[in-house]
mmCIF file of C-alpha atoms and ligand atoms in Angstrom:
data_model
loop_
_atom_site.group_PDB
_atom_site.id
_atom_site.type_symbol
_atom_site.label_atom_id
_atom_site.label_comp_id
_atom_site.label_asym_id
_atom_site.label_seq_id
_atom_site.Cartn_x
_atom_site.Cartn_y
_atom_site.Cartn_z
ATOM 1 C CA MET A 1 55.045 104.426 214.459
ATOM 2 C CA GLY A 2 58.078 102.402 212.923
ATOM 3 C CA LEU A 3 60.393 99.720 214.280
ATOM 4 C CA TYR A 4 64.215 100.382 213.781
ATOM 5 C CA LEU A 5 67.029 98.062 214.188
ATOM 6 C CA ILE A 6 70.064 100.248 215.564
ATOM 7 C CA THR A 7 73.169 97.895 215.121
ATOM 8 C CA GLY A 8 75.736 98.552 217.965
ATOM 9 C CA GLY A 9 72.659 100.246 220.144
ATOM 10 C CA ALA A 10 74.069 98.946 223.256
ATOM 11 C CA GLY A 11 76.969 101.439 222.573
ATOM 12 C CA PHE A 12 77.368 105.329 223.455
ATOM 13 C CA ILE A 13 75.795 106.582 220.470
ATOM 14 C CA GLY A 14 73.605 103.763 219.626
ATOM 15 C CA SER A 15 71.794 103.700 223.303
ATOM 16 C CA HIS A 16 71.265 107.460 223.164
ATOM 17 C CA LEU A 17 69.439 106.922 219.730
ATOM 18 C CA ALA A 18 67.404 104.060 221.123
ATOM 19 C CA ASP A 19 66.301 106.564 224.129
ATOM 20 C CA ALA A 20 65.285 109.262 221.367
ATOM 21 C CA LEU A 21 63.345 107.121 218.957
ATOM 22 C CA LEU A 22 61.284 105.502 221.862
ATOM 23 C CA ALA A 23 60.756 108.566 223.311
ATOM 24 C CA ARG A 24 59.062 109.607 219.796
ATOM 25 C CA GLY A 25 56.881 106.624 220.092
ATOM 26 C CA ASP A 26 58.895 104.262 217.779
ATOM 27 C CA ALA A 27 59.851 100.715 218.488
ATOM 28 C CA VAL A 28 63.513 99.592 218.995
ATOM 29 C CA ARG A 29 65.646 96.213 218.311
ATOM 30 C CA VAL A 30 69.118 96.365 218.889
ATOM 31 C CA LEU A 31 71.852 94.100 217.347
ATOM 32 C CA ASP A 32 75.036 94.090 219.411
ATOM 33 C CA ASP A 33 77.355 91.681 220.710
ATOM 34 C CA LEU A 34 78.011 93.451 223.608
ATOM 35 C CA SER A 35 81.541 93.673 223.199
ATOM 36 C CA THR A 36 82.071 97.348 224.067
ATOM 37 C CA GLY A 37 78.593 98.114 224.620
ATOM 38 C CA ARG A 38 76.661 97.514 227.714
ATOM 39 C CA ARG A 39 72.967 95.770 228.247
ATOM 40 C CA GLU A 40 72.693 98.302 231.149
ATOM 41 C CA ASN A 41 72.624 101.021 228.584
ATOM 42 C CA LEU A 42 69.601 99.979 226.902
ATOM 43 C CA PRO A 43 66.347 101.223 227.885
ATOM 44 C CA PRO A 44 64.089 98.211 228.764
ATOM 45 C CA ALA A 45 61.501 98.688 225.914
ATOM 46 C CA ALA A 46 64.602 98.107 223.595
ATOM 47 C CA SER A 47 64.671 94.580 222.494
ATOM 48 C CA LEU A 48 68.104 93.491 222.286
ATOM 49 C CA ILE A 49 69.513 90.473 219.931
ATOM 50 C CA VAL A 50 72.885 89.574 221.123
ATOM 51 C CA GLY A 51 74.876 88.652 217.592
ATOM 52 C CA ASP A 52 77.648 89.622 215.706
ATOM 53 C CA VAL A 53 77.185 91.933 212.753
ATOM 54 C CA ALA A 54 79.213 90.238 210.636
ATOM 55 C CA ASP A 55 76.869 87.227 210.672
ATOM 56 C CA PRO A 56 74.940 87.575 207.386
ATOM 57 C CA ALA A 57 71.790 85.084 209.144
ATOM 58 C CA ALA A 58 72.241 87.240 212.464
ATOM 59 C CA VAL A 59 71.582 90.378 210.531
ATOM 60 C CA ARG A 60 68.880 89.085 208.284
ATOM 61 C CA ALA A 61 66.938 87.834 211.128
ATOM 62 C CA ALA A 62 67.431 91.336 213.155
ATOM 63 C CA MET A 63 66.590 93.348 209.846
ATOM 64 C CA ALA A 64 63.297 91.313 209.366
ATOM 65 C CA GLY A 65 60.259 93.729 209.391
ATOM 66 C CA VAL A 66 62.053 97.099 210.209
ATOM 67 C CA ASP A 67 60.895 100.225 208.800
ATOM 68 C CA GLY A 68 64.894 101.273 208.660
ATOM 69 C CA CYS A 69 68.384 100.396 209.702
ATOM 70 C CA PHE A 70 70.851 102.465 211.838
ATOM 71 C CA HIS A 71 74.054 100.759 211.423
ATOM 72 C CA LEU A 72 76.575 101.789 214.275
ATOM 73 C CA ALA A 73 77.930 98.544 215.014
ATOM 74 C CA ALA A 74 82.161 98.711 214.860
ATOM 75 C CA ILE A 75 85.313 98.667 216.813
ATOM 76 C CA ALA A 76 85.400 102.206 216.776
ATOM 77 C CA SER A 77 89.267 102.298 217.516
ATOM 78 C CA VAL A 78 92.261 103.363 215.420
ATOM 79 C CA ALA A 79 94.424 101.443 217.784
ATOM 80 C CA ARG A 80 92.437 98.236 217.692
ATOM 81 C CA ALA A 81 92.380 98.337 214.153
ATOM 82 C CA ALA A 82 96.088 98.565 213.957
ATOM 83 C CA GLU A 83 96.708 95.763 216.325
ATOM 84 C CA ASP A 84 93.844 93.442 214.878
ATOM 85 C CA TRP A 85 93.474 94.200 211.194
ATOM 86 C CA LEU A 86 91.608 91.366 210.132
ATOM 87 C CA GLY A 87 89.381 91.009 212.842
ATOM 88 C CA THR A 88 88.198 95.018 212.687
ATOM 89 C CA ASN A 89 87.867 94.747 209.073
ATOM 90 C CA ARG A 90 85.219 91.894 209.776
ATOM 91 C CA ALA A 91 83.478 93.680 212.110
ATOM 92 C CA ASN A 92 83.595 97.255 210.464
ATOM 93 C CA LEU A 93 83.604 96.265 206.749
ATOM 94 C CA VAL A 94 82.089 92.867 206.323
ATOM 95 C CA GLY A 95 79.475 93.964 209.090
ATOM 96 C CA THR A 96 78.436 97.040 206.965
ATOM 97 C CA ILE A 97 78.257 94.903 203.696
ATOM 98 C CA ALA A 98 76.131 92.158 205.766
ATOM 99 C CA VAL A 99 73.819 94.947 206.679
ATOM 100 C CA LEU A 100 73.429 96.459 202.940
ATOM 101 C CA ASP A 101 73.188 93.047 201.706
ATOM 102 C CA ALA A 102 70.160 92.174 204.382
ATOM 103 C CA ALA A 103 68.679 95.468 202.960
ATOM 104 C CA ARG A 104 68.697 94.714 200.018
ATOM 105 C CA GLY A 105 65.544 92.508 199.399
ATOM 106 C CA ALA A 106 62.819 95.042 201.097
ATOM 107 C CA ARG A 107 65.088 98.220 200.102
ATOM 108 C CA THR A 108 65.141 98.929 203.547
ATOM 109 C CA PRO A 109 66.692 102.333 204.057
ATOM 110 C CA VAL A 110 70.481 102.487 206.223
ATOM 111 C CA VAL A 111 71.836 105.223 207.974
ATOM 112 C CA TYR A 112 75.698 104.305 208.586
ATOM 113 C CA ALA A 113 78.330 105.509 210.855
ATOM 114 C CA SER A 114 81.353 107.032 208.891
ATOM 115 C CA SER A 115 83.921 108.813 210.329
ATOM 116 C CA ALA A 116 86.024 111.965 210.107
ATOM 117 C CA ALA A 117 88.899 109.313 210.194
ATOM 118 C CA VAL A 118 88.303 108.968 206.054
ATOM 119 C CA TYR A 119 89.500 112.586 205.494
ATOM 120 C CA GLY A 120 93.206 111.648 207.596
ATOM 121 C CA ASP A 121 95.337 114.503 207.866
ATOM 122 C CA CYS A 122 93.513 117.143 205.780
ATOM 123 C CA PRO A 123 95.748 119.886 204.709
ATOM 124 C CA VAL A 124 92.631 122.393 204.518
ATOM 125 C CA GLN A 125 90.318 123.087 207.496
ATOM 126 C CA PRO A 126 87.458 123.003 208.127
ATOM 127 C CA ILE A 127 87.054 120.135 206.039
ATOM 128 C CA ALA A 128 84.242 120.224 203.771
ATOM 129 C CA GLU A 129 82.569 116.695 202.518
ATOM 130 C CA THR A 130 84.316 117.375 199.083
ATOM 131 C CA ALA A 131 87.681 117.361 200.557
ATOM 132 C CA PRO A 132 89.678 114.619 199.397
ATOM 133 C CA THR A 133 89.543 111.439 201.663
ATOM 134 C CA ALA A 134 92.881 109.830 202.463
ATOM 135 C CA PRO A 135 92.666 107.802 205.450
ATOM 136 C CA ARG A 136 95.778 107.147 207.621
ATOM 137 C CA SER A 137 94.640 104.367 209.567
ATOM 138 C CA ALA A 138 93.248 100.719 208.506
ATOM 139 C CA TYR A 139 90.104 101.934 210.550
ATOM 140 C CA GLY A 140 89.707 105.070 208.486
ATOM 141 C CA ALA A 141 90.348 103.081 205.480
ATOM 142 C CA ASP A 142 87.291 100.603 206.299
ATOM 143 C CA LYS A 143 84.854 103.381 206.786
ATOM 144 C CA LEU A 144 85.876 104.765 203.376
ATOM 145 C CA ALA A 145 85.249 101.278 202.040
ATOM 146 C CA CYS A 146 82.225 101.372 203.617
ATOM 147 C CA GLU A 147 81.006 104.114 202.044
ATOM 148 C CA LEU A 148 81.877 102.947 198.658
ATOM 149 C CA HIS A 149 80.107 99.658 199.516
ATOM 150 C CA ALA A 150 76.747 101.890 200.400
ATOM 151 C CA ALA A 151 77.017 103.681 196.935
ATOM 152 C CA VAL A 152 76.955 100.223 195.385
ATOM 153 C CA ALA A 153 74.311 99.084 197.391
ATOM 154 C CA THR A 154 71.971 102.510 196.282
ATOM 155 C CA GLU A 155 73.063 102.883 192.997
ATOM 156 C CA VAL A 156 72.986 99.328 191.686
ATOM 157 C CA PHE A 157 70.621 97.527 194.214
ATOM 158 C CA GLY A 158 67.962 100.523 195.267
ATOM 159 C CA VAL A 159 68.820 100.679 198.923
ATOM 160 C CA PRO A 160 68.620 104.243 200.255
ATOM 161 C CA THR A 161 71.413 105.034 202.176
ATOM 162 C CA VAL A 162 73.047 107.903 204.190
ATOM 163 C CA GLY A 163 76.547 108.099 205.494
ATOM 164 C CA LEU A 164 77.305 110.331 208.491
ATOM 165 C CA ARG A 165 81.120 111.181 209.152
ATOM 166 C CA PHE A 166 80.903 111.955 212.640
ATOM 167 C CA PHE A 167 83.995 114.063 214.261
ATOM 168 C CA ASN A 168 84.781 113.715 218.031
ATOM 169 C CA VAL A 169 81.375 112.807 219.575
ATOM 170 C CA PHE A 170 80.976 113.393 223.155
ATOM 171 C CA GLY A 171 78.479 112.673 226.117
ATOM 172 C CA PRO A 172 77.173 110.829 229.039
ATOM 173 C CA ARG A 173 77.895 107.236 228.874
ATOM 174 C CA GLN A 174 80.951 107.387 226.576
ATOM 175 C CA SER A 175 83.925 105.453 228.094
ATOM 176 C CA PRO A 176 87.185 107.040 229.075
ATOM 177 C CA GLY A 177 88.732 104.189 226.944
ATOM 178 C CA SER A 178 87.226 105.949 223.691
ATOM 179 C CA PRO A 179 89.828 106.894 220.807
ATOM 180 C CA TYR A 180 87.752 110.092 219.857
ATOM 181 C CA SER A 181 86.549 112.091 222.998
ATOM 182 C CA GLY A 182 87.498 109.531 226.149
ATOM 183 C CA VAL A 183 89.966 112.727 226.575
ATOM 184 C CA ILE A 184 86.871 114.551 228.064
ATOM 185 C CA SER A 185 86.045 111.785 230.459
ATOM 186 C CA ILE A 186 89.338 111.397 231.571
ATOM 187 C CA PHE A 187 90.075 115.278 232.070
ATOM 188 C CA ALA A 188 86.935 115.266 233.891
ATOM 189 C CA GLY A 189 87.521 112.933 236.372
ATOM 190 C CA ARG A 190 90.816 114.098 237.079
ATOM 191 C CA LEU A 191 89.795 117.709 237.599
ATOM 192 C CA ARG A 192 86.935 116.932 239.490
ATOM 193 C CA ARG A 193 89.172 115.315 242.284
ATOM 194 C CA GLY A 194 91.613 118.282 241.723
ATOM 195 C CA GLU A 195 94.330 116.159 240.197
ATOM 196 C CA ALA A 196 96.608 117.084 236.983
ATOM 197 C CA VAL A 197 95.863 116.278 233.105
ATOM 198 C CA ASP A 198 98.366 114.971 230.443
ATOM 199 C CA VAL A 199 99.004 117.229 227.584
ATOM 200 C CA PHE A 200 100.942 115.838 224.928
ATOM 201 C CA GLY A 201 102.557 118.384 222.737
ATOM 202 C CA ASP A 202 101.763 122.133 223.333
ATOM 203 C CA GLY A 203 98.000 121.223 223.577
ATOM 204 C CA GLY A 204 97.584 123.610 220.571
ATOM 205 C CA GLN A 205 96.208 120.148 218.630
ATOM 206 C CA THR A 206 92.044 120.875 217.707
ATOM 207 C CA ARG A 207 89.239 118.650 217.730
ATOM 208 C CA ASP A 208 85.458 119.360 216.578
ATOM 209 C CA PHE A 209 83.586 118.056 219.531
ATOM 210 C CA VAL A 210 79.835 117.151 218.679
ATOM 211 C CA TYR A 211 77.596 116.494 221.318
ATOM 212 C CA VAL A 212 75.610 112.956 221.280
ATOM 213 C CA ALA A 213 72.420 114.859 221.251
ATOM 214 C CA ASP A 214 73.434 116.439 218.337
ATOM 215 C CA VAL A 215 74.487 113.553 216.602
ATOM 216 C CA VAL A 216 71.319 111.532 217.420
ATOM 217 C CA ALA A 217 69.807 114.499 215.845
ATOM 218 C CA ALA A 218 71.489 113.921 212.312
ATOM 219 C CA LEU A 219 70.906 110.503 212.287
ATOM 220 C CA LEU A 220 67.005 110.683 212.979
ATOM 221 C CA GLY A 221 67.411 113.979 210.337
ATOM 222 C CA ALA A 222 69.121 111.623 207.707
ATOM 223 C CA MET A 223 66.212 108.888 208.091
ATOM 224 C CA THR A 224 63.670 110.842 207.808
ATOM 225 C CA ARG A 225 64.593 113.196 205.129
ATOM 226 C CA ARG A 226 66.774 110.754 203.017
ATOM 227 C CA PRO A 227 68.334 112.777 200.334
ATOM 228 C CA ALA A 228 68.162 111.188 197.346
ATOM 229 C CA GLY A 229 71.106 109.077 195.926
ATOM 230 C CA HIS A 230 74.024 107.900 198.064
ATOM 231 C CA ARG A 231 75.140 110.921 200.141
ATOM 232 C CA VAL A 232 77.952 111.596 203.352
ATOM 233 C CA PHE A 233 77.735 114.360 205.443
ATOM 234 C CA ASN A 234 79.812 115.818 208.349
ATOM 235 C CA VAL A 235 78.399 115.560 211.871
ATOM 236 C CA CYS A 236 80.326 118.267 213.317
ATOM 237 C CA THR A 237 79.969 121.613 214.979
ATOM 238 C CA GLY A 238 82.650 123.921 212.759
ATOM 239 C CA HIS A 239 84.029 125.168 215.952
ATOM 240 C CA ALA A 240 88.050 123.968 216.767
ATOM 241 C CA THR A 241 88.526 123.599 220.521
ATOM 242 C CA SER A 242 92.469 123.039 221.366
ATOM 243 C CA VAL A 243 93.041 120.556 223.970
ATOM 244 C CA ARG A 244 94.295 123.160 226.193
ATOM 245 C CA ALA A 245 90.957 125.086 225.872
ATOM 246 C CA LEU A 246 89.249 121.947 226.730
ATOM 247 C CA ALA A 247 90.706 121.237 229.666
ATOM 248 C CA GLU A 248 90.818 124.726 230.864
ATOM 249 C CA THR A 249 86.811 124.643 230.275
ATOM 250 C CA ILE A 250 85.973 121.487 232.170
ATOM 251 C CA ALA A 251 88.388 123.040 235.207
ATOM 252 C CA SER A 252 86.361 126.064 235.245
ATOM 253 C CA LEU A 253 83.047 123.997 235.338
ATOM 254 C CA SER A 254 84.538 121.983 237.624
ATOM 255 C CA GLY A 255 85.739 125.183 239.852
ATOM 256 C CA GLN A 256 89.111 123.741 240.147
ATOM 257 C CA ALA A 257 92.522 125.528 239.031
ATOM 258 C CA LEU A 258 93.961 123.804 235.736
ATOM 259 C CA GLN A 259 96.848 121.640 236.357
ATOM 260 C CA ALA A 260 98.619 120.154 233.434
ATOM 261 C CA ARG A 261 101.763 117.699 232.889
ATOM 262 C CA THR A 262 103.100 117.915 229.470
ATOM 263 C CA HIS A 263 104.745 114.953 227.593
ATOM 264 C CA PRO A 264 106.149 115.229 224.000
ATOM 265 C CA PRO A 265 103.766 114.615 221.081
ATOM 266 C CA ARG A 266 102.672 111.588 220.528
ATOM 267 C CA PRO A 267 103.795 110.224 216.936
ATOM 268 C CA GLY A 268 101.018 110.100 214.511
ATOM 269 C CA ASP A 269 98.702 112.521 216.527
ATOM 270 C CA ILE A 270 96.865 114.655 213.672
ATOM 271 C CA ARG A 271 97.082 118.085 214.552
ATOM 272 C CA HIS A 272 93.966 119.563 213.516
ATOM 273 C CA SER A 273 90.511 118.067 212.751
ATOM 274 C CA VAL A 274 87.435 120.349 212.329
ATOM 275 C CA GLY A 275 84.740 119.891 210.015
ATOM 276 C CA LEU A 276 82.314 122.220 208.134
ATOM 277 C CA PRO A 277 78.430 121.418 209.213
ATOM 278 C CA VAL A 278 76.863 123.292 206.161
ATOM 279 C CA ALA A 279 75.649 120.598 204.263
ATOM 280 C CA ALA A 280 74.426 118.480 206.737
ATOM 281 C CA ARG A 281 72.614 121.528 208.251
ATOM 282 C CA GLU A 282 70.683 122.077 205.326
ATOM 283 C CA ALA A 283 70.129 118.611 204.247
ATOM 284 C CA LEU A 284 69.006 116.967 207.136
ATOM 285 C CA GLY A 285 67.495 120.054 208.714
ATOM 286 C CA LEU A 286 69.616 120.263 211.846
ATOM 287 C CA ALA A 287 69.469 123.085 214.561
ATOM 288 C CA PRO A 288 72.550 124.865 215.821
ATOM 289 C CA PRO A 289 74.697 122.708 217.743
ATOM 290 C CA THR A 290 74.835 122.332 221.612
ATOM 291 C CA PRO A 291 77.309 124.878 222.746
ATOM 292 C CA LEU A 292 80.639 122.672 223.950
ATOM 293 C CA ARG A 293 80.191 124.412 227.719
ATOM 294 C CA ASP A 294 76.489 123.079 228.223
ATOM 295 C CA GLY A 295 77.244 119.455 226.774
ATOM 296 C CA LEU A 296 80.449 119.290 229.241
ATOM 297 C CA ALA A 297 78.070 120.214 232.014
ATOM 298 C CA ASP A 298 75.829 117.240 231.156
ATOM 299 C CA VAL A 299 78.933 114.889 231.186
ATOM 300 C CA LEU A 300 80.190 116.285 234.493
ATOM 301 C CA ALA A 301 76.515 115.764 236.150
ATOM 302 C CA TRP A 302 76.272 112.346 234.780
ATOM 303 C CA LEU A 303 79.765 111.479 236.320
ATOM 304 C CA ALA A 304 78.404 112.881 239.380
ATOM 305 C CA GLN A 305 75.759 110.462 239.536
ATOM 306 C CA GLY A 306 77.537 107.405 239.140
ATOM 307 C CA GLU A 307 79.590 108.351 242.592
HETATM 308 N N1 NAD B 401 82.291 108.215 219.286
HETATM 309 C C1 NAD B 401 83.191 108.967 218.304
HETATM 310 O O1 NAD B 401 83.428 109.789 218.189
HETATM 311 C C2 NAD B 401 82.929 108.364 216.817
HETATM 312 C C3 NAD B 401 83.440 109.397 215.651
HETATM 313 C C4 NAD B 401 83.287 108.551 214.420
HETATM 314 C C5 NAD B 401 82.604 107.529 214.300
HETATM 315 N N2 NAD B 401 82.015 106.880 215.170
HETATM 316 C C6 NAD B 401 81.391 105.626 214.840
HETATM 317 O O2 NAD B 401 80.152 105.588 215.486
HETATM 318 C C7 NAD B 401 79.430 104.451 215.549
HETATM 319 C C8 NAD B 401 79.240 104.001 217.133
HETATM 320 O O3 NAD B 401 80.253 104.322 217.879
HETATM 321 P P1 NAD B 401 80.457 104.409 219.528
HETATM 322 O O4 NAD B 401 81.304 105.715 220.128
HETATM 323 O O5 NAD B 401 78.817 104.690 220.226
HETATM 324 O O6 NAD B 401 80.845 103.389 220.161
HETATM 325 P P2 NAD B 401 81.068 102.109 220.945
HETATM 326 O O7 NAD B 401 81.635 100.962 221.055
HETATM 327 O O8 NAD B 401 80.423 102.538 222.060
HETATM 328 O O9 NAD B 401 79.456 101.456 220.076
HETATM 329 C C9 NAD B 401 79.978 100.360 219.040
HETATM 330 C C10 NAD B 401 78.753 99.228 219.336
HETATM 331 O O10 NAD B 401 78.993 98.090 218.291
HETATM 332 C C11 NAD B 401 79.146 96.763 219.201
HETATM 333 N N3 NAD B 401 79.572 96.293 218.446
HETATM 334 C C12 NAD B 401 81.162 95.822 218.176
HETATM 335 N N4 NAD B 401 81.388 95.323 217.226
HETATM 336 C C13 NAD B 401 80.613 94.659 217.037
HETATM 337 C C14 NAD B 401 79.899 93.191 216.169
HETATM 338 N N5 NAD B 401 80.645 92.390 215.489
HETATM 339 N N6 NAD B 401 78.767 92.774 215.985
HETATM 340 C C15 NAD B 401 77.894 93.397 216.823
HETATM 341 N N7 NAD B 401 78.166 94.511 217.452
HETATM 342 C C16 NAD B 401 79.239 94.778 217.531
HETATM 343 C C17 NAD B 401 79.378 97.142 220.137
HETATM 344 O O11 NAD B 401 79.377 96.250 221.514
HETATM 345 C C18 NAD B 401 79.262 98.434 220.783
HETATM 346 O O12 NAD B 401 77.754 98.674 221.400
HETATM 347 C C19 NAD B 401 80.707 103.442 215.225
HETATM 348 O O13 NAD B 401 80.285 102.549 214.196
HETATM 349 C C20 NAD B 401 82.107 104.330 215.268
HETATM 350 O O14 NAD B 401 82.989 103.377 214.426
HETATM 351 C C21 NAD B 401 82.067 107.167 216.188
#
């Protein structure tokens, strides 16, 4: 049994990770400023420190005595990063450096959340880890900088690190405001009420929707297997799902006919984003991903509970 720190543990992905660690008998400490996370997301057995990940003293105190750190705290929003460039940089990059610095003394392993946003609008699909990185947002630029600092932490300071480039994670507890897969919660809410959904452009834009349980498996696999050197892996399914196909699947699971209102394409929207999951599957020992339909059924069941 180990003790693990989860920064951002009161958020969507972090709280699922907390559940999984506790279920296998580990102890969990969470550092979260509750800016988007919620205390109610956390199981009672997890201890919560309310604090800022960019505050070095708070991070050092939270890191004391842990066997590993899952660093997920971030302002996970391209739009917020565009509005408050410096503020999001502090949480997303300075926060990561604070975590890596606190891990230095005891060489505490750090598994951290990067993002498919590091690839920008990649011309070659599906995207392998070897594809060029060309972020098109301050958020993606910060995530790429996190990877560079993690490489320094490993190669210069001997801190074991693994970066996970999450694609579009979805599942229960995700806020409809999420820029990644909030569309799923929004579509599900509308379609279950028999209302029309909004589709931008022709609905042919594709995303790689990865279920949160599979992301948790990747986080745990990265901490357990810890491949040598600083490595980054895509966390994705390899399946492209168009926005229209997504709406159709949710409509069919909800027993409703799909009604869609179409709007002009949103400026700057990336057309396709699909990852190649092979390297992560091999290095982290991952099972085949949860089928989209099964994950969506779980989201619908969770939404129904909240009514
Ligand atoms: N959800 C996705 O599809 C996705 C995709 C790519 C990357 N990511 C990354 O995964 C991680 C988790 O994302 P999520 O979807 O669970 O988002 P989330 O907003 O639910 O979780 C982030 C958590 O970090 C906390 N936080 C934010 N700023 C903080 C600060 N300064 N100090 C302490 N805590 C702070 C929030 O309160 C929240 O609990 C983030 O690093 C995000 O960038 C998510």
